[in-house]
Tab-separated table of C-alpha atoms and ligand atoms in Angstrom:
chain	number	residue	atom	x	y	z
A	282	MET	CA	21.752	-1.998	-17.031
A	283	PHE	CA	19.699	0.687	-15.275
A	284	GLU	CA	20.221	4.230	-16.462
A	285	ILE	CA	20.260	7.149	-14.033
A	286	ILE	CA	17.655	9.554	-15.414
A	287	GLU	CA	17.994	12.288	-12.841
A	288	LYS	CA	20.346	13.030	-9.963
A	289	LYS	CA	19.992	15.933	-7.592
A	290	PHE	CA	21.527	16.895	-4.240
A	291	LEU	CA	18.702	17.761	-1.820
A	292	ASN	CA	21.206	18.992	0.758
A	293	PRO	CA	25.008	18.584	1.007
A	294	THR	CA	24.795	14.903	1.991
A	295	VAL	CA	21.425	13.710	0.670
A	296	VAL	CA	20.938	12.711	-2.958
A	297	LYS	CA	17.779	12.021	-4.943
A	298	MET	CA	18.306	9.614	-7.825
A	299	THR	CA	15.746	8.530	-10.418
A	300	VAL	CA	16.533	5.329	-12.278
A	301	ASN	CA	15.011	3.754	-15.363
A	302	ALA	CA	13.679	0.422	-14.078
A	303	PRO	CA	10.356	-0.320	-15.836
A	304	LEU	CA	9.745	-3.770	-14.343
A	305	VAL	CA	10.238	-2.496	-10.794
A	306	ALA	CA	8.157	0.639	-11.483
A	307	LYS	CA	5.303	-1.520	-12.741
A	308	LYS	CA	4.858	-3.375	-9.453
A	309	ILE	CA	6.393	-1.401	-6.593
A	310	LYS	CA	4.175	-0.056	-3.791
A	311	PRO	CA	4.844	2.371	-0.927
A	312	GLY	CA	6.825	0.755	1.871
A	313	GLN	CA	8.681	-1.685	-0.366
A	314	PHE	CA	12.384	-1.540	-1.131
A	315	ILE	CA	14.856	-2.375	-3.872
A	316	ILE	CA	18.419	-3.662	-3.798
A	317	LEU	CA	20.838	-1.911	-6.096
A	318	VAL	CA	24.391	-2.640	-7.152
A	319	ALA	CA	26.303	0.372	-8.458
A	320	HIS	CA	28.862	-1.537	-10.528
A	321	GLU	CA	29.852	-5.149	-11.317
A	322	LYS	CA	31.992	-5.606	-8.214
A	323	GLY	CA	29.897	-3.391	-5.964
A	324	GLU	CA	28.034	-4.442	-2.827
A	325	ARG	CA	24.266	-4.963	-2.695
A	326	VAL	CA	22.543	-2.131	-0.860
A	327	PRO	CA	18.837	-1.928	0.051
A	328	PHE	CA	16.975	1.358	-0.404
A	329	THR	CA	13.325	2.038	0.295
A	330	VAL	CA	11.664	3.615	-2.698
A	331	ALA	CA	10.844	7.316	-2.367
A	332	ASP	CA	8.722	7.615	-5.520
A	333	PHE	CA	7.870	5.883	-8.780
A	334	ASP	CA	6.261	6.640	-12.135
A	335	ARG	CA	4.656	3.555	-13.652
A	336	GLU	CA	4.091	5.181	-17.051
A	337	LYS	CA	7.657	6.358	-17.509
A	338	GLY	CA	9.090	3.257	-15.838
A	339	HIS	CA	11.097	5.341	-13.374
A	340	VAL	CA	11.891	4.635	-9.723
A	341	THR	CA	13.332	7.220	-7.316
A	342	VAL	CA	15.516	6.552	-4.291
A	343	ILE	CA	16.874	9.075	-1.816
A	344	TYR	CA	19.985	8.311	0.178
A	345	GLN	CA	22.463	9.887	2.531
A	346	ILE	CA	26.160	9.679	1.721
A	347	VAL	CA	27.412	7.611	4.650
A	348	GLY	CA	29.689	4.909	3.251
A	349	ALA	CA	31.656	3.657	0.257
A	350	THR	CA	28.666	2.675	-1.899
A	351	THR	CA	26.639	5.824	-1.320
A	352	MET	CA	29.814	7.871	-1.930
A	353	LEU	CA	30.330	6.025	-5.222
A	354	LEU	CA	26.667	6.474	-6.164
A	355	SER	CA	26.851	10.180	-5.456
A	356	GLU	CA	29.715	10.428	-7.950
A	357	MET	CA	27.670	8.797	-10.727
A	358	ASN	CA	25.754	11.070	-13.043
A	359	GLU	CA	22.719	11.204	-15.290
A	360	GLY	CA	23.299	8.841	-18.225
A	361	ASP	CA	25.491	6.464	-16.157
A	362	CYS	CA	24.099	2.993	-15.528
A	363	LEU	CA	23.746	0.931	-12.352
A	364	SER	CA	24.624	-2.709	-12.766
A	365	ASP	CA	21.612	-4.031	-10.894
A	366	PHE	CA	18.347	-2.721	-9.514
A	367	ALA	CA	16.166	-5.529	-8.147
A	368	GLY	CA	12.733	-5.393	-6.573
A	369	PRO	CA	10.130	-4.860	-5.331
A	370	LEU	CA	11.107	-6.470	-2.023
A	371	GLY	CA	9.467	-6.454	1.393
A	372	ASN	CA	5.809	-5.910	2.111
A	373	PRO	CA	3.804	-2.858	1.046
A	374	THR	CA	2.346	-0.644	3.761
A	375	LYS	CA	-1.308	-1.447	4.478
A	376	LEU	CA	-3.141	1.809	3.802
A	377	GLU	CA	-6.591	0.655	2.704
A	378	GLY	CA	-9.589	2.140	4.459
A	379	VAL	CA	-7.649	4.913	6.245
A	380	LYS	CA	-9.642	8.138	6.220
A	381	ARG	CA	-7.487	10.434	8.336
A	382	ALA	CA	-3.791	9.889	8.984
A	383	VAL	CA	-0.805	11.692	10.389
A	384	VAL	CA	2.502	10.784	8.751
A	385	ILE	CA	5.695	11.622	10.636
A	386	GLY	CA	9.116	11.740	9.015
A	387	GLY	CA	12.373	12.356	10.841
A	388	GLY	CA	15.258	13.629	8.667
A	389	LEU	CA	15.949	11.187	5.868
A	390	GLY	CA	12.885	9.226	7.050
A	391	CYS	CA	10.838	11.849	5.163
A	392	ALA	CA	12.008	10.196	1.937
A	393	ILE	CA	10.220	7.005	2.987
A	394	ALA	CA	7.270	8.782	4.628
A	395	TYR	CA	6.563	10.811	1.477
A	396	PRO	CA	5.333	7.903	-0.737
A	397	GLN	CA	3.102	6.700	2.117
A	398	ALA	CA	1.537	10.163	2.399
A	399	LYS	CA	1.184	10.368	-1.384
A	400	ALA	CA	-0.588	6.990	-1.575
A	401	LEU	CA	-2.928	7.945	1.274
A	402	SER	CA	-3.716	11.256	-0.393
A	403	ASN	CA	-4.375	9.496	-3.722
A	404	ASN	CA	-6.824	7.233	-1.847
A	405	GLY	CA	-8.790	10.310	-0.725
A	406	CYS	CA	-7.472	10.220	2.844
A	407	GLU	CA	-7.001	13.415	4.872
A	408	VAL	CA	-3.263	13.554	5.528
A	409	ASP	CA	-1.297	15.668	7.977
A	410	ILE	CA	2.487	15.446	7.753
A	411	ILE	CA	4.920	16.296	10.539
A	412	ALA	CA	8.474	16.523	9.213
A	413	GLY	CA	11.295	16.970	11.708
A	414	PHE	CA	14.852	18.066	10.967
A	415	LYS	CA	17.879	19.180	12.990
A	416	ASN	CA	18.042	22.545	11.224
A	417	ARG	CA	16.982	24.508	8.146
A	418	ASP	CA	19.889	23.277	5.988
A	419	LEU	CA	18.730	19.678	6.292
A	420	VAL	CA	15.107	20.201	5.211
A	421	ILE	CA	14.212	18.015	2.213
A	422	LEU	CA	11.089	17.405	0.083
A	423	GLU	CA	9.150	20.362	1.456
A	424	GLU	CA	7.252	21.103	-1.777
A	425	GLU	CA	6.580	17.417	-2.459
A	426	MET	CA	5.198	16.832	1.049
A	427	LYS	CA	3.089	19.979	0.844
A	428	ALA	CA	1.557	18.731	-2.412
A	429	VAL	CA	0.312	15.462	-0.896
A	430	SER	CA	-0.898	16.703	2.485
A	431	ASN	CA	-3.736	18.758	3.892
A	432	ASN	CA	-1.331	20.248	6.412
A	433	LEU	CA	2.450	20.107	6.511
A	434	TYR	CA	4.131	20.923	9.827
A	435	ILE	CA	7.910	21.302	9.774
A	436	THR	CA	9.809	21.240	13.041
A	437	THR	CA	13.502	21.878	13.606
A	438	ASP	CA	15.523	21.148	16.737
A	439	ASP	CA	17.095	24.611	16.741
A	440	GLY	CA	14.075	26.575	15.500
A	441	SER	CA	15.927	27.752	12.368
A	442	TYR	CA	12.908	26.755	10.235
A	443	GLY	CA	9.277	25.874	10.901
A	444	GLU	CA	8.446	25.352	14.555
A	445	LYS	CA	11.117	24.780	17.194
A	446	GLY	CA	10.617	21.463	18.904
A	447	LEU	CA	10.179	17.744	18.450
A	448	VAL	CA	7.817	15.893	16.131
A	449	THR	CA	6.299	14.222	19.182
A	450	ASP	CA	5.287	17.614	20.657
A	451	LYS	CA	3.414	18.335	17.433
A	452	LEU	CA	1.896	14.853	17.343
A	453	ARG	CA	0.532	15.272	20.880
A	454	LEU	CA	-0.904	18.669	20.020
A	455	LEU	CA	-2.631	17.442	16.851
A	456	ALA	CA	-3.860	14.220	18.449
A	457	SER	CA	-5.443	16.212	21.271
A	458	LYS	CA	-7.617	17.989	18.698
A	459	LYS	CA	-8.244	15.386	15.972
A	460	LYS	CA	-8.962	11.687	15.941
A	461	TYR	CA	-6.660	9.915	13.484
A	462	ASP	CA	-7.252	6.423	12.083
A	463	LEU	CA	-3.534	5.854	11.745
A	464	VAL	CA	-0.129	7.251	12.677
A	465	ILE	CA	2.851	6.386	10.481
A	466	ALA	CA	6.313	7.197	11.869
A	467	ILE	CA	9.547	6.780	9.934
A	468	GLY	CA	12.929	8.023	11.078
A	469	PRO	CA	15.573	7.309	13.718
A	470	VAL	CA	14.676	4.454	16.085
A	471	ILE	CA	14.559	6.789	19.093
A	472	MET	CA	12.081	9.054	17.282
A	473	MET	CA	9.851	6.092	16.389
A	474	LYS	CA	9.950	4.882	19.992
A	475	PHE	CA	8.742	8.265	21.286
A	476	CYS	CA	6.110	8.527	18.546
A	477	GLU	CA	4.818	5.124	19.650
A	478	MET	CA	4.581	6.342	23.252
A	479	ALA	CA	2.679	9.454	22.157
A	480	ALA	CA	0.330	7.417	19.938
A	481	ARG	CA	-0.337	5.068	22.871
A	482	GLU	CA	-1.352	8.005	25.072
A	483	PHE	CA	-4.093	8.822	22.562
A	484	ASP	CA	-4.964	5.188	21.818
A	485	LEU	CA	-3.970	5.520	18.169
A	486	PRO	CA	-2.657	2.701	15.950
A	487	ILE	CA	0.869	3.321	14.668
A	488	ILE	CA	2.988	1.807	11.916
A	489	VAL	CA	6.768	2.210	12.064
A	490	SER	CA	9.270	1.392	9.313
A	491	LEU	CA	12.411	-0.435	10.377
A	492	ASN	CA	14.054	0.135	7.021
A	493	PRO	CA	17.045	1.944	8.591
A	494	MET	CA	18.017	-1.318	10.331
A	495	MET	CA	18.587	-3.186	7.075
A	496	ILE	CA	22.104	-4.051	5.938
A	497	ASP	CA	22.043	-6.502	3.008
A	498	GLY	CA	18.256	-6.823	2.630
A	499	THR	CA	18.391	-10.577	2.034
A	500	GLY	CA	17.292	-12.099	5.343
A	501	MET	CA	20.755	-13.619	5.854
A	502	CYS	CA	22.934	-11.109	7.733
A	503	GLY	CA	20.620	-10.818	10.741
A	504	GLY	CA	21.289	-7.087	11.041
A	505	CYS	CA	17.616	-6.176	10.865
A	506	ARG	CA	16.252	-8.672	13.375
A	507	VAL	CA	13.844	-7.273	15.901
A	508	ARG	CA	11.435	-8.560	18.548
A	509	VAL	CA	7.846	-7.780	17.613
A	510	GLY	CA	5.084	-8.971	19.912
A	511	GLY	CA	7.577	-11.338	21.581
A	512	GLU	CA	8.617	-12.983	18.302
A	513	VAL	CA	11.843	-12.500	16.349
A	514	LYS	CA	11.201	-10.844	12.992
A	515	PHE	CA	13.404	-9.562	10.198
A	516	ALA	CA	12.687	-6.101	8.771
A	517	CYS	CA	13.740	-7.117	5.248
A	518	VAL	CA	11.549	-10.234	5.167
A	519	ASP	CA	8.632	-9.632	7.552
A	520	GLY	CA	8.604	-5.807	7.241
A	521	PRO	CA	9.911	-3.206	6.800
A	522	ASP	CA	6.679	-1.958	8.438
A	523	PHE	CA	5.506	-3.214	11.818
A	524	ASP	CA	2.832	-2.404	14.358
A	525	GLY	CA	4.728	0.163	16.446
A	526	HIS	CA	2.944	-0.888	19.649
A	527	LEU	CA	4.482	-4.361	19.373
A	528	VAL	CA	8.103	-3.427	18.557
A	529	ASP	CA	10.726	-3.866	21.289
A	530	PHE	CA	12.508	-0.552	20.693
A	531	ASP	CA	14.721	-0.855	23.775
A	532	SER	CA	16.493	-4.026	22.611
A	533	LEU	CA	16.795	-2.518	19.135
A	534	MET	CA	18.500	0.598	20.495
A	535	LYS	CA	20.751	-1.475	22.756
A	536	ARG	CA	21.935	-3.490	19.745
A	537	ASN	CA	22.445	-0.328	17.672
A	538	ARG	CA	24.608	1.086	20.453
A	539	SER	CA	26.731	-2.058	20.589
A	540	TYR	CA	27.185	-1.966	16.773
A	541	ALA	CA	28.274	1.687	16.999
A	542	GLU	CA	30.764	0.868	19.772
A	543	GLU	CA	32.188	-2.049	17.777
A	544	GLU	CA	32.494	0.181	14.724
A	545	GLN	CA	34.341	2.845	16.701
A	546	LYS	CA	36.715	0.246	18.127
A	547	GLY	CA	37.342	-1.117	14.614
A	548	VAL	CA	38.073	2.344	13.207
A	549	ALA	CA	40.424	3.136	16.114
A	550	LYS	CA	42.248	-0.198	15.624
A	551	HIS	CA	42.604	0.460	11.904
A	552	LYS	CA	43.989	3.973	12.502
A	553	CYS	CA	46.378	2.532	15.026
A	554	ARG	CA	47.622	-0.088	12.538
A	555	ILE	CA	48.301	2.461	9.847
A	556	GLY	CA	50.115	4.637	12.372
A	557	ARG	CA	47.742	7.570	12.501
A	558	THR	CA	47.263	7.462	16.264
A	559	GLU	CA	49.224	6.209	19.231
A	560	PRO	CA	48.159	2.716	20.388
B	853	LIG	FE1	20.157	-8.639	6.610
B	853	LIG	FE2	17.564	-8.252	7.002
B	853	LIG	S1	19.016	-6.861	6.269
B	853	LIG	S2	18.758	-10.015	7.505
């Protein structure tokens, strides 16, 4: 059993949870993920690790409450135990030899971008972070990101905090003044696509994390498949990180849209069956 050591709401729908998992903490690296099961009959859910402490044997995940399992998790408290917490899974991000990097996080993507920035900073790399959010209420990990970066730039869509605008505007501005060895972008697929386009304009290498595409994290459901450099890859097996210049973002977004449409149809059908709407 894996005890919850700390649980904290970072905003009304995002929770940070630190779990006692010494074997995972011993080996996990930035970019890798774990699969947890909240209780005996619960589903397996993959989460990319947001932080870890090898000495204490603790691993931290950050998640948004979007479905049954994350709702259940958010109701568990410090001292409660998860029934399973397996990992590390996936491939670590390749960060060796990077001297100057810009790490971009979009919304919850900041939870995955943070350990990458921390590892780069620990390696002596100069790190700029661009963190984008819809508005002030959704800002997370500001102090943590500040602590591991030379410069932290926060942008919000509505200008309620930091600078008003998109992360890509800031990326273009910074890239026009500094030469980076690497861009790392983690967030919604559309944000990663536009970061890739901006990085291409400045001839910069870019790594993107396709962690948000994962469903069961086992390589069997097919939910995370993606075309990279003309080949079919699976984020949970071959990633989650990929060379952003090789990812076929358009087909990925098309598939996401079709999933969303199917989901909406399913919800409407269900409501119709239980008599909550007219057929
Ligand atoms: Fe199911 Fe990768 S998450 S195949």
